[in-house]
Every structure is written in C-alpha cells, then in structure tokens.
mmCIF file of C-alpha atoms in Angstrom:
data_model
loop_
_atom_site.group_PDB
_atom_site.id
_atom_site.type_symbol
_atom_site.label_atom_id
_atom_site.label_comp_id
_atom_site.label_asym_id
_atom_site.label_seq_id
_atom_site.Cartn_x
_atom_site.Cartn_y
_atom_site.Cartn_z
ATOM 1 C CA LEU A 1 13.084 -9.006 -7.871
ATOM 2 C CA VAL A 2 14.477 -11.198 -5.030
ATOM 3 C CA TRP A 3 12.476 -12.818 -2.268
ATOM 4 C CA SER A 4 14.128 -12.947 1.075
ATOM 5 C CA PRO A 5 13.753 -16.457 2.780
ATOM 6 C CA GLU A 6 10.450 -16.878 4.790
ATOM 7 C CA THR A 7 10.551 -15.446 8.191
ATOM 8 C CA VAL A 8 7.664 -15.828 10.672
ATOM 9 C CA ASP A 9 6.159 -13.208 12.024
ATOM 10 C CA ARG A 10 7.116 -13.658 15.804
ATOM 11 C CA ALA A 11 10.912 -14.110 14.836
ATOM 12 C CA ILE A 12 11.560 -10.892 13.118
ATOM 13 C CA VAL A 13 9.375 -9.299 15.693
ATOM 14 C CA GLY A 14 11.803 -10.004 18.814
ATOM 15 C CA CYS A 15 14.937 -9.359 17.104
ATOM 16 C CA GLU A 16 17.861 -6.952 17.699
ATOM 17 C CA ARG A 17 18.919 -4.587 14.465
ATOM 18 C CA ALA A 18 22.561 -4.036 13.782
ATOM 19 C CA VAL A 19 24.449 -2.426 11.213
ATOM 20 C CA ASP A 20 28.016 -3.395 10.542
ATOM 21 C CA SER A 21 29.948 -0.339 9.776
ATOM 22 C CA LYS A 22 32.625 -2.101 7.417
ATOM 23 C CA THR A 23 30.121 -3.441 5.289
ATOM 24 C CA GLY A 24 26.833 -1.584 5.815
ATOM 25 C CA VAL A 25 24.978 -5.399 5.962
ATOM 26 C CA ILE A 26 22.169 -4.827 8.181
ATOM 27 C CA SER A 27 21.191 -8.124 10.320
ATOM 28 C CA TYR A 28 18.191 -8.493 12.669
ATOM 29 C CA HIS A 29 19.179 -10.911 15.382
ATOM 30 C CA ARG A 30 18.288 -12.819 17.942
ATOM 31 C CA GLU A 31 20.167 -14.332 20.498
ATOM 32 C CA GLY A 32 23.321 -13.855 18.424
ATOM 33 C CA ARG A 33 21.723 -15.639 15.455
ATOM 34 C CA PRO A 34 20.647 -13.513 12.266
ATOM 35 C CA ASN A 35 17.142 -13.827 11.173
ATOM 36 C CA PHE A 36 17.277 -11.449 8.474
ATOM 37 C CA THR A 37 20.174 -9.587 6.641
ATOM 38 C CA CYS A 38 20.160 -7.514 3.965
ATOM 39 C CA HIS A 39 22.063 -4.662 2.170
ATOM 40 C CA PRO A 40 20.594 -1.090 1.369
ATOM 41 C CA VAL A 41 21.696 -1.743 -2.029
ATOM 42 C CA GLU A 42 19.243 -4.446 -2.340
ATOM 43 C CA LYS A 43 16.429 -2.042 -1.509
ATOM 44 C CA PRO A 44 14.696 -1.612 -4.775
ATOM 45 C CA TYR A 45 15.180 -5.309 -5.682
ATOM 46 C CA LEU A 46 14.365 -7.495 -1.989
ATOM 47 C CA ILE A 47 11.033 -8.312 -1.490
ATOM 48 C CA TYR A 48 10.481 -9.319 2.501
ATOM 49 C CA GLN A 49 8.406 -12.685 2.891
ATOM 50 C CA VAL A 50 6.668 -13.181 6.292
ATOM 51 C CA SER A 51 4.472 -15.903 7.544
ATOM 52 C CA SER A 52 1.972 -14.755 9.752
ATOM 53 C CA ALA A 53 -1.748 -15.814 11.047
ATOM 54 C CA ASN A 54 -1.876 -12.579 13.323
ATOM 55 C CA PRO A 55 -2.512 -9.364 11.821
ATOM 56 C CA GLU A 56 -0.826 -7.465 14.330
ATOM 57 C CA LEU A 57 1.912 -9.148 14.390
ATOM 58 C CA ALA A 58 2.133 -9.269 10.435
ATOM 59 C CA ALA A 59 1.981 -6.024 10.730
ATOM 60 C CA GLN A 60 5.062 -5.324 13.323
ATOM 61 C CA ALA A 61 7.022 -7.750 11.142
ATOM 62 C CA ALA A 62 6.434 -5.896 8.315
ATOM 63 C CA SER A 63 7.198 -2.355 9.431
ATOM 64 C CA LYS A 64 10.485 -3.421 11.328
ATOM 65 C CA VAL A 65 12.281 -4.154 7.845
ATOM 66 C CA ALA A 66 9.719 -2.057 5.548
ATOM 67 C CA GLN A 67 12.700 1.033 5.151
ATOM 68 C CA TYR A 68 15.245 -1.574 3.655
ATOM 69 C CA VAL A 69 12.654 -3.567 1.152
ATOM 70 C CA ALA A 70 10.818 -2.816 -1.837
ATOM 71 C CA GLY A 71 7.757 -4.521 -1.147
ATOM 72 C CA ILE A 72 6.483 -7.109 1.663
ATOM 73 C CA ASP A 73 4.800 -10.214 0.569
ATOM 74 C CA LEU A 74 2.597 -12.444 2.758
ATOM 75 C CA ASN A 75 3.249 -16.121 2.255
ATOM 76 C CA CYS A 76 0.267 -18.029 1.180
ATOM 77 C CA ASP A 77 1.400 -21.222 -0.406
ATOM 78 C CA CYS A 78 3.664 -23.227 2.161
ATOM 79 C CA PRO A 79 2.134 -26.261 2.644
ATOM 80 C CA LYS A 80 4.174 -27.539 5.430
ATOM 81 C CA LEU A 81 2.454 -28.614 7.939
ATOM 82 C CA PHE A 82 4.416 -26.398 10.466
ATOM 83 C CA SER A 83 3.120 -23.510 8.974
ATOM 84 C CA THR A 84 -0.727 -24.768 8.226
ATOM 85 C CA SER A 85 -0.919 -25.896 11.655
ATOM 86 C CA GLY A 86 -0.274 -22.847 12.602
ATOM 87 C CA GLY A 87 -2.627 -21.209 10.450
ATOM 88 C CA MET A 88 0.034 -19.506 8.225
ATOM 89 C CA GLY A 89 0.710 -20.306 3.993
ATOM 90 C CA VAL A 90 -1.773 -22.095 2.497
ATOM 91 C CA ALA A 91 -4.331 -22.484 5.440
ATOM 92 C CA LEU A 92 -4.529 -19.076 4.989
ATOM 93 C CA LEU A 93 -6.817 -19.593 2.096
ATOM 94 C CA SER A 94 -9.191 -20.718 3.952
ATOM 95 C CA THR A 95 -10.292 -18.006 5.919
ATOM 96 C CA PRO A 96 -10.076 -15.601 3.488
ATOM 97 C CA ASP A 97 -11.487 -12.724 6.082
ATOM 98 C CA LEU A 98 -8.161 -13.269 8.278
ATOM 99 C CA LEU A 99 -6.153 -13.182 5.306
ATOM 100 C CA CYS A 100 -7.972 -9.661 3.873
ATOM 101 C CA ASP A 101 -7.276 -8.616 7.996
ATOM 102 C CA ILE A 102 -3.240 -9.610 7.570
ATOM 103 C CA LEU A 103 -3.112 -7.861 3.758
ATOM 104 C CA LYS A 104 -4.616 -4.845 5.288
ATOM 105 C CA ALA A 105 -2.729 -4.432 8.878
ATOM 106 C CA ILE A 106 0.495 -5.171 6.682
ATOM 107 C CA ARG A 107 -0.840 -2.177 4.260
ATOM 108 C CA ALA A 108 -1.288 0.243 7.052
ATOM 109 C CA ALA A 109 2.107 -0.245 8.898
ATOM 110 C CA VAL A 110 4.342 -0.215 5.880
ATOM 111 C CA PRO A 111 4.586 2.958 3.764
ATOM 112 C CA PRO A 112 2.862 3.509 0.328
ATOM 113 C CA GLN A 113 5.997 2.878 -1.733
ATOM 114 C CA VAL A 114 6.767 -0.267 -0.194
#
C-alpha cells in the first residue's frame, strides 16, 4: 500500500476535478494548483490521507476521492503546530469523542469497500 501526502479536508473539498484525456491522471486542483492527483491503476494500492478536526468536512473530503482510492486514512499522529493548533493530527488523541465522530462520518460517507 502507498499513502498519499496528507491533505487538509478544506483543501480538497473546494477543488475541481479534471481528468487528463491522454494519461488518465485524475487531478483535484484549485487556482491552477493540484492538491491531489492519482491514476486509476493506483486504486488497489492508494490510501488517501486526510487531516481534519471536523466530521462533516472529513466526510466531504473522503467522499470526493473515494472512487479512486483503496482506503481513507485520518491522520492522527502529525505533531506539527499547523495541525495541532487546528485540532488535527495528534491533537485528535486528546479529543477521543471528536476522533470517533470523524471516523464514523468518514465511514458513513464512503462505500464499504473503501
């Protein structure tokens, strides 16, 4: 398995999806910059890593890419100030009820095989 780079929920939720007709590469981009790219051949191996402190946004982010990945990973171990100050990453371990709510929201938002 291969994990994608961590993407904050808000970053992917506001993205547009485009498919390159020549290569088949799927790109989620905003303002001309890709936030997440993948290729259909990667689906059986690719785990999408999302960072979130909000169940609804986490679910939206997961459902946006679910058809192109094998699984969704909620990042709960990033110690960087950017993540922890927003209640994401390792900060989620201090709020187990929120952590569980996010996981339940993601699980409900994506097909059972993801």
